[in-house]
PDB file of C-alpha atoms in Angstrom:
ATOM      1  CA  MET V1147     -21.799  -4.277   8.468  1.00 77.00           C
ATOM      2  CA  ILE V1148     -21.914  -0.884  10.299  1.00 84.00           C
ATOM      3  CA  LYS V1149     -18.159  -1.112  10.854  1.00 85.00           C
ATOM      4  CA  ARG V1150     -17.631  -1.945   7.182  1.00 86.00           C
ATOM      5  CA  ILE V1151     -19.710   0.995   6.030  1.00 87.00           C
ATOM      6  CA  LEU V1152     -17.822   3.386   8.411  1.00 90.00           C
ATOM      7  CA  ALA V1153     -14.476   2.051   7.146  1.00 87.00           C
ATOM      8  CA  PHE V1154     -15.688   2.425   3.615  1.00 87.00           C
ATOM      9  CA  VAL V1155     -16.857   6.025   4.055  1.00 90.00           C
ATOM     10  CA  CYS V1156     -13.869   7.079   6.116  1.00 92.00           C
ATOM     11  CA  GLY V1157     -11.490   5.598   3.541  1.00 90.00           C
ATOM     12  CA  LEU V1158     -13.088   7.553   0.707  1.00 90.00           C
ATOM     13  CA  PHE V1159     -12.914  10.743   2.764  1.00 94.00           C
ATOM     14  CA  LEU V1160      -9.202  10.140   3.526  1.00 94.00           C
ATOM     15  CA  MET V1161      -8.542   9.737  -0.140  1.00 91.00           C
ATOM     16  CA  ALA V1162     -10.393  12.925  -0.944  1.00 92.00           C
ATOM     17  CA  MET V1163      -8.347  14.704   1.707  1.00 95.00           C
ATOM     18  CA  GLY V1164      -5.244  13.316  -0.083  1.00 93.00           C
ATOM     19  CA  VAL V1165      -6.477  14.801  -3.360  1.00 91.00           C
ATOM     20  CA  ALA V1166      -7.215  18.198  -1.656  1.00 92.00           C
ATOM     21  CA  PHE V1167      -3.702  18.371  -0.098  1.00 94.00           C
ATOM     22  CA  SER V1168      -2.081  17.471  -3.466  1.00 92.00           C
ATOM     23  CA  ILE V1169      -3.978  20.292  -5.246  1.00 90.00           C
ATOM     24  CA  VAL V1170      -3.169  22.906  -2.662  1.00 91.00           C
ATOM     25  CA  SER V1171       0.493  21.837  -2.545  1.00 91.00           C
ATOM     26  CA  LEU V1172       0.896  23.369  -6.005  1.00 87.00           C
ATOM     27  CA  LEU V1173       3.047  20.367  -7.011  1.00 90.00           C
ATOM     28  CA  GLY V1174       0.288  18.607  -8.976  1.00 87.00           C
ATOM     29  CA  THR V1175      -2.670  16.579  -7.959  1.00 88.00           C
ATOM     30  CA  THR V1176      -2.658  12.864  -7.238  1.00 81.00           C
ATOM     31  CA  PRO V1177      -2.343  10.689 -10.338  1.00 81.00           C
ATOM     32  CA  ILE V1178      -5.872   9.026  -9.940  1.00 78.00           C
ATOM     33  CA  SER V1179      -7.379  12.510  -9.811  1.00 87.00           C
ATOM     34  CA  SER V1180      -5.174  14.143 -12.405  1.00 90.00           C
ATOM     35  CA  ILE V1181      -7.561  13.356 -15.263  1.00 93.00           C
ATOM     36  CA  SER V1182     -10.590  14.665 -13.397  1.00 92.00           C
ATOM     37  CA  TYR V1183      -8.668  17.848 -12.449  1.00 91.00           C
ATOM     38  CA  SER V1184      -7.456  18.243 -16.061  1.00 92.00           C
ATOM     39  CA  LEU V1185     -11.023  18.069 -17.304  1.00 93.00           C
ATOM     40  CA  ALA V1186     -12.132  20.528 -14.670  1.00 90.00           C
ATOM     41  CA  LEU V1187      -9.355  23.005 -15.812  1.00 89.00           C
ATOM     42  CA  ILE V1188     -10.181  22.488 -19.556  1.00 92.00           C
ATOM     43  CA  THR V1189     -13.988  22.757 -19.288  1.00 91.00           C
ATOM     44  CA  ASN V1190     -14.344  25.007 -16.199  1.00 89.00           C
ATOM     45  CA  ILE V1191     -16.763  22.361 -14.814  1.00 88.00           C
ATOM     46  CA  ASP V1192     -16.729  21.690 -10.977  1.00 86.00           C
ATOM     47  CA  ILE V1193     -14.091  19.015 -10.130  1.00 86.00           C
ATOM     48  CA  GLY V1194     -16.846  17.093  -8.211  1.00 86.00           C
ATOM     49  CA  ILE V1195     -18.702  16.603 -11.471  1.00 89.00           C
ATOM     50  CA  THR V1196     -15.658  15.694 -13.626  1.00 91.00           C
ATOM     51  CA  THR V1197     -14.662  13.249 -10.900  1.00 90.00           C
ATOM     52  CA  PHE V1198     -17.987  11.573 -11.133  1.00 90.00           C
ATOM     53  CA  LEU V1199     -17.870  11.394 -14.936  1.00 92.00           C
ATOM     54  CA  PHE V1200     -14.255   9.995 -15.049  1.00 92.00           C
ATOM     55  CA  ASN V1201     -14.889   7.363 -12.337  1.00 91.00           C
ATOM     56  CA  ALA V1202     -18.111   6.288 -14.118  1.00 92.00           C
ATOM     57  CA  SER V1203     -16.036   5.671 -17.222  1.00 93.00           C
ATOM     58  CA  LEU V1204     -13.706   3.499 -15.182  1.00 93.00           C
ATOM     59  CA  ILE V1205     -16.630   1.260 -14.177  1.00 93.00           C
ATOM     60  CA  VAL V1206     -17.212   0.656 -17.825  1.00 93.00           C
ATOM     61  CA  ILE V1207     -13.555  -0.275 -18.289  1.00 93.00           C
ATOM     62  CA  GLN V1208     -13.838  -2.806 -15.547  1.00 93.00           C
ATOM     63  CA  PHE V1209     -16.732  -4.449 -17.266  1.00 91.00           C
ATOM     64  CA  ILE V1210     -14.583  -4.820 -20.423  1.00 93.00           C
ATOM     65  CA  ILE V1211     -11.676  -6.243 -18.390  1.00 93.00           C
ATOM     66  CA  LEU V1212     -13.614  -8.697 -16.227  1.00 92.00           C
ATOM     67  CA  LYS V1213     -16.351  -9.663 -18.643  1.00 88.00           C
ATOM     68  CA  SER V1214     -18.187 -12.651 -17.002  1.00 85.00           C
ATOM     69  CA  LYS V1215     -16.317 -12.057 -13.777  1.00 86.00           C
ATOM     70  CA  PHE V1216     -17.928  -8.614 -13.428  1.00 87.00           C
ATOM     71  CA  HIS V1217     -20.380  -9.006 -10.505  1.00 83.00           C
ATOM     72  CA  LYS V1218     -23.415  -6.727 -10.111  1.00 84.00           C
ATOM     73  CA  LYS V1219     -22.012  -5.706  -6.801  1.00 81.00           C
ATOM     74  CA  ARG V1220     -19.489  -3.625  -8.660  1.00 84.00           C
ATOM     75  CA  LEU V1221     -22.300  -1.313  -9.811  1.00 88.00           C
ATOM     76  CA  LEU V1222     -22.263   0.043  -6.214  1.00 85.00           C
ATOM     77  CA  GLN V1223     -19.185   1.958  -7.387  1.00 88.00           C
ATOM     78  CA  PHE V1224     -21.576   4.461  -8.970  1.00 90.00           C
ATOM     79  CA  ILE V1225     -22.358   5.518  -5.310  1.00 87.00           C
ATOM     80  CA  ASN V1226     -18.655   5.886  -4.841  1.00 84.00           C
ATOM     81  CA  CYS V1227     -18.579   8.233  -7.826  1.00 87.00           C
ATOM     82  CA  VAL V1228     -21.065  10.511  -6.169  1.00 89.00           C
ATOM     83  CA  LEU V1229     -19.494  10.334  -2.722  1.00 91.00           C
ATOM     84  CA  PHE V1230     -15.962  10.798  -3.826  1.00 90.00           C
ATOM     85  CA  GLY V1231     -16.889  13.754  -5.962  1.00 90.00           C
ATOM     86  CA  TYR V1232     -18.732  15.351  -3.042  1.00 92.00           C
ATOM     87  CA  PHE V1233     -15.987  14.534  -0.594  1.00 93.00           C
ATOM     88  CA  THR V1234     -13.319  16.052  -2.826  1.00 91.00           C
ATOM     89  CA  ASP V1235     -15.193  19.444  -2.866  1.00 90.00           C
ATOM     90  CA  VAL V1236     -15.665  19.198   0.933  1.00 93.00           C
ATOM     91  CA  ALA V1237     -11.914  18.349   1.485  1.00 94.00           C
ATOM     92  CA  LEU V1238     -10.798  21.233  -0.629  1.00 90.00           C
ATOM     93  CA  HIS V1239     -12.923  23.557   1.488  1.00 91.00           C
ATOM     94  CA  ILE V1240     -11.425  22.050   4.729  1.00 94.00           C
ATOM     95  CA  VAL V1241      -7.853  22.295   3.519  1.00 93.00           C
ATOM     96  CA  SER V1242      -8.361  25.930   2.454  1.00 90.00           C
ATOM     97  CA  PHE V1243      -8.455  26.878   6.156  1.00 92.00           C
ATOM     98  CA  ILE V1244      -4.941  25.572   6.744  1.00 91.00           C
ATOM     99  CA  SER V1245      -2.294  28.213   6.658  1.00 88.00           C
ATOM    100  CA  PHE V1246      -0.178  27.758   3.447  1.00 89.00           C
ATOM    101  CA  ASP V1247       2.683  30.055   2.483  1.00 88.00           C
ATOM    102  CA  ALA V1248       3.693  28.248  -0.714  1.00 83.00           C
ATOM    103  CA  SER V1249       7.235  27.801   0.494  1.00 91.00           C
ATOM    104  CA  PHE V1250       9.260  24.785  -0.677  1.00 90.00           C
ATOM    105  CA  TRP V1251       8.981  22.996   2.673  1.00 93.00           C
ATOM    106  CA  MET V1252       5.256  23.662   2.961  1.00 93.00           C
ATOM    107  CA  CYS V1253       4.633  22.339  -0.574  1.00 93.00           C
ATOM    108  CA  ALA V1254       6.750  19.248   0.162  1.00 93.00           C
ATOM    109  CA  LEU V1255       4.917  18.738   3.492  1.00 95.00           C
ATOM    110  CA  PHE V1256       1.473  18.882   1.841  1.00 94.00           C
ATOM    111  CA  LEU V1257       2.713  16.480  -0.837  1.00 94.00           C
ATOM    112  CA  VAL V1258       3.858  13.925   1.793  1.00 95.00           C
ATOM    113  CA  ILE V1259       0.527  14.292   3.562  1.00 95.00           C
ATOM    114  CA  SER V1260      -1.289  13.750   0.334  1.00 94.00           C
ATOM    115  CA  ILE V1261       0.566  10.443  -0.446  1.00 93.00           C
ATOM    116  CA  PHE V1262       0.066   9.130   3.005  1.00 95.00           C
ATOM    117  CA  LEU V1263      -3.647   9.962   3.122  1.00 95.00           C
ATOM    118  CA  THR V1264      -4.207   8.491  -0.285  1.00 90.00           C
ATOM    119  CA  ALA V1265      -2.484   5.209   0.541  1.00 90.00           C
ATOM    120  CA  PHE V1266      -4.064   4.965   4.012  1.00 93.00           C
ATOM    121  CA  GLY V1267      -7.516   5.671   2.610  1.00 90.00           C
ATOM    122  CA  ILE V1268      -7.024   2.778   0.212  1.00 85.00           C
ATOM    123  CA  PHE V1269      -5.883   0.557   2.998  1.00 89.00           C
ATOM    124  CA  VAL V1270      -8.937   1.513   5.219  1.00 89.00           C
ATOM    125  CA  TYR V1271     -11.820   1.154   2.654  1.00 82.00           C
ATOM    126  CA  MET V1272     -10.677  -1.725   0.371  1.00 76.00           C
ATOM    127  CA  PRO V1273     -10.848  -4.438   3.080  1.00 77.00           C
ATOM    128  CA  ALA V1274     -14.450  -3.330   3.930  1.00 76.00           C
ATOM    129  CA  ASN V1275     -15.272  -5.213   0.674  1.00 73.00           C
ATOM    130  CA  ILE V1276     -18.277  -3.116  -0.123  1.00 77.00           C
ATOM    131  CA  ALA V1277     -17.223  -1.579  -3.446  1.00 76.00           C
ATOM    132  CA  PRO V1278     -13.891  -0.141  -4.518  1.00 72.00           C
ATOM    133  CA  LEU V1279     -13.382   3.375  -5.794  1.00 78.00           C
ATOM    134  CA  PRO V1280     -13.395   2.913  -9.550  1.00 88.00           C
ATOM    135  CA  GLY V1281      -9.761   3.703  -9.898  1.00 85.00           C
ATOM    136  CA  GLU V1282      -8.791   0.994  -7.406  1.00 78.00           C
ATOM    137  CA  GLY V1283     -11.542  -1.099  -8.952  1.00 86.00           C
ATOM    138  CA  CYS V1284      -9.673  -1.059 -12.243  1.00 91.00           C
ATOM    139  CA  VAL V1285      -6.424  -1.963 -10.486  1.00 89.00           C
ATOM    140  CA  GLU V1286      -8.186  -4.740  -8.732  1.00 86.00           C
ATOM    141  CA  ALA V1287      -9.798  -5.963 -11.907  1.00 91.00           C
ATOM    142  CA  ILE V1288      -6.362  -6.296 -13.577  1.00 92.00           C
ATOM    143  CA  ALA V1289      -5.019  -8.017 -10.509  1.00 90.00           C
ATOM    144  CA  ILE V1290      -7.885 -10.588 -10.510  1.00 89.00           C
ATOM    145  CA  THR V1291      -7.394 -11.212 -14.225  1.00 90.00           C
ATOM    146  CA  THR V1292      -3.578 -11.425 -14.218  1.00 90.00           C
ATOM    147  CA  GLY V1293      -2.743 -12.478 -10.661  1.00 86.00           C
ATOM    148  CA  TRP V1294      -0.205  -9.635 -10.438  1.00 87.00           C
ATOM    149  CA  ARG V1295       0.478  -7.789  -7.206  1.00 85.00           C
ATOM    150  CA  PHE V1296      -2.062  -4.999  -6.481  1.00 80.00           C
ATOM    151  CA  SER V1297       0.469  -2.423  -5.292  1.00 74.00           C
ATOM    152  CA  SER V1298       2.673  -2.977  -8.385  1.00 82.00           C
ATOM    153  CA  ILE V1299      -0.366  -2.578 -10.750  1.00 87.00           C
ATOM    154  CA  LYS V1300      -1.256   0.526  -8.751  1.00 79.00           C
ATOM    155  CA  ILE V1301       1.997   2.145  -9.630  1.00 80.00           C
ATOM    156  CA  ALA V1302       1.620   1.403 -13.364  1.00 86.00           C
ATOM    157  CA  PHE V1303      -1.985   2.555 -13.375  1.00 87.00           C
ATOM    158  CA  ASP V1304      -1.203   5.832 -11.723  1.00 80.00           C
ATOM    159  CA  ALA V1305       1.701   6.407 -14.162  1.00 82.00           C
ATOM    160  CA  THR V1306      -0.762   5.879 -17.037  1.00 88.00           C
ATOM    161  CA  MET V1307      -3.188   8.454 -15.575  1.00 87.00           C
ATOM    162  CA  VAL V1308      -0.385  11.004 -15.405  1.00 86.00           C
ATOM    163  CA  ILE V1309       0.550  10.459 -19.089  1.00 89.00           C
ATOM    164  CA  ILE V1310      -3.097  10.893 -20.163  1.00 92.00           C
ATOM    165  CA  SER V1311      -3.399  14.059 -18.083  1.00 91.00           C
ATOM    166  CA  LEU V1312      -0.358  15.574 -19.711  1.00 90.00           C
ATOM    167  CA  ILE V1313      -1.784  14.772 -23.153  1.00 92.00           C
ATOM    168  CA  LEU V1314      -5.104  16.402 -22.271  1.00 92.00           C
ATOM    169  CA  CYS V1315      -3.512  19.544 -20.852  1.00 90.00           C
ATOM    170  CA  GLY V1316      -1.004  19.778 -23.701  1.00 89.00           C
ATOM    171  CA  LEU V1317      -3.748  19.638 -26.265  1.00 90.00           C
ATOM    172  CA  PHE V1318      -6.624  21.556 -24.685  1.00 90.00           C
ATOM    173  CA  TYR V1319      -5.228  23.717 -21.893  1.00 89.00           C
ATOM    174  CA  THR V1320      -2.849  26.695 -21.855  1.00 81.00           C
ATOM    175  CA  ASN V1321      -0.311  24.902 -19.641  1.00 81.00           C
ATOM    176  CA  ILE V1322       0.681  21.272 -20.115  1.00 80.00           C
ATOM    177  CA  LEU V1323       1.445  21.127 -16.386  1.00 79.00           C
ATOM    178  CA  GLY V1324      -2.026  22.394 -15.474  1.00 81.00           C
ATOM    179  CA  ALA V1325      -2.917  19.309 -13.470  1.00 84.00           C
ATOM    180  CA  VAL V1326       0.447  17.522 -13.450  1.00 86.00           C
ATOM    181  CA  ASN V1327       3.659  18.536 -11.809  1.00 88.00           C
ATOM    182  CA  ILE V1328       6.617  16.990  -9.965  1.00 89.00           C
ATOM    183  CA  GLY V1329       4.398  15.893  -7.168  1.00 89.00           C
ATOM    184  CA  THR V1330       2.125  13.965  -9.396  1.00 87.00           C
ATOM    185  CA  PHE V1331       5.105  11.850 -10.639  1.00 84.00           C
ATOM    186  CA  ILE V1332       6.296  11.309  -7.115  1.00 88.00           C
ATOM    187  CA  SER V1333       2.789  10.169  -6.039  1.00 84.00           C
ATOM    188  CA  ALA V1334       2.596   7.871  -9.026  1.00 77.00           C
ATOM    189  CA  PHE V1335       5.358   5.802  -7.579  1.00 80.00           C
ATOM    190  CA  PHE V1336       5.051   6.302  -3.887  1.00 87.00           C
ATOM    191  CA  VAL V1337       1.324   5.779  -3.178  1.00 84.00           C
ATOM    192  CA  GLY V1338       1.583   2.105  -4.126  1.00 80.00           C
ATOM    193  CA  PHE V1339       4.926   1.825  -2.223  1.00 87.00           C
ATOM    194  CA  THR V1340       3.391   3.524   0.882  1.00 91.00           C
ATOM    195  CA  LEU V1341       0.360   1.260   0.664  1.00 88.00           C
ATOM    196  CA  ARG V1342       2.599  -1.758   0.799  1.00 86.00           C
ATOM    197  CA  GLN V1343       4.474  -0.414   3.802  1.00 90.00           C
ATOM    198  CA  ILE V1344       1.273   0.425   5.708  1.00 90.00           C
ATOM    199  CA  ASN V1345      -0.019  -3.100   4.989  1.00 86.00           C
ATOM    200  CA  ASN V1346       3.285  -4.705   6.113  1.00 87.00           C
ATOM    201  CA  LEU V1347       3.414  -2.609   9.292  1.00 88.00           C
ATOM    202  CA  TYR V1348      -0.191  -3.503  10.186  1.00 84.00           C
ATOM    203  CA  GLU V1349       0.525  -7.190   9.719  1.00 84.00           C
ATOM    204  CA  TYR V1350       3.695  -6.885  11.810  1.00 79.00           C
ATOM    205  CA  LEU V1351       1.997  -5.049  14.686  1.00 82.00           C
ATOM    206  CA  THR V1352      -1.303  -7.115  14.882  1.00 81.00           C
ATOM    207  CA  GLY V1353      -0.183 -10.441  13.407  1.00 74.00           C
ATOM    208  CA  ASN V1354      -3.358 -10.263  11.102  1.00 73.00           C
ATOM    209  CA  LYS V1355      -3.028 -10.391   7.446  1.00 69.00           C
ATOM    210  CA  VAL V1356      -4.949  -7.809   5.378  1.00 65.00           C
ATOM    211  CA  ASN V1357      -5.491  -8.358   1.747  1.00 59.00           C
ATOM    212  CA  VAL V1358      -6.442  -5.200  -0.011  1.00 56.00           C
ATOM    213  CA  VAL V1359      -7.335  -7.171  -3.082  1.00 45.00           C
ATOM    214  CA  ASN V1360     -11.003  -8.488  -2.751  1.00 40.00           C
ATOM    215  CA  ASN V1361     -11.568 -11.165  -5.290  1.00 35.00           C
ATOM    216  CA  GLN V1362     -15.220 -10.410  -5.823  1.00 31.00           C
TER     217      GLN V1362
END
């Protein structure tokens, strides 16, 4: 249990670092955090708070999707909402100490790091089977209901988050690309792809199969 909790917390922190790198890259935040960041820009509320509110709404969506299959254990995701919001603020503070000159190559490097950390974070904390982050919880809920592949649903889900963020910024912010940029679109497709490659590489190197979808 201690190992599972550590994996769970470390995975959340890795994802928060991925969000921080994406924001600092100036190429757009990660898709799953694009709505939270859009709300932060529109309302001037701390991103930790908007992250909590957005993730809490995703838990409600899971309840609607799963219906009778929604187990009480999923309510633990409210703890995730608090932790991930806090970790995002901490991660932004940490990344702020890294030298960043806003050059093309530096922006691209931060984007690549963001995609890898986000995917690796999912790979680390999901198998702990404690409680998924609400975003991944939604993807997992759809996978459980439909039987479709988690990584494929992840790509579609992230793309949907990007579209909603564009609409929000277009309607309520001075710049439609406030939270979304080319890096967001790239992340929408490559986080799921990277997750799949990490999973395949782990299985190849260890011979152990890891299923990031926990049919709770």
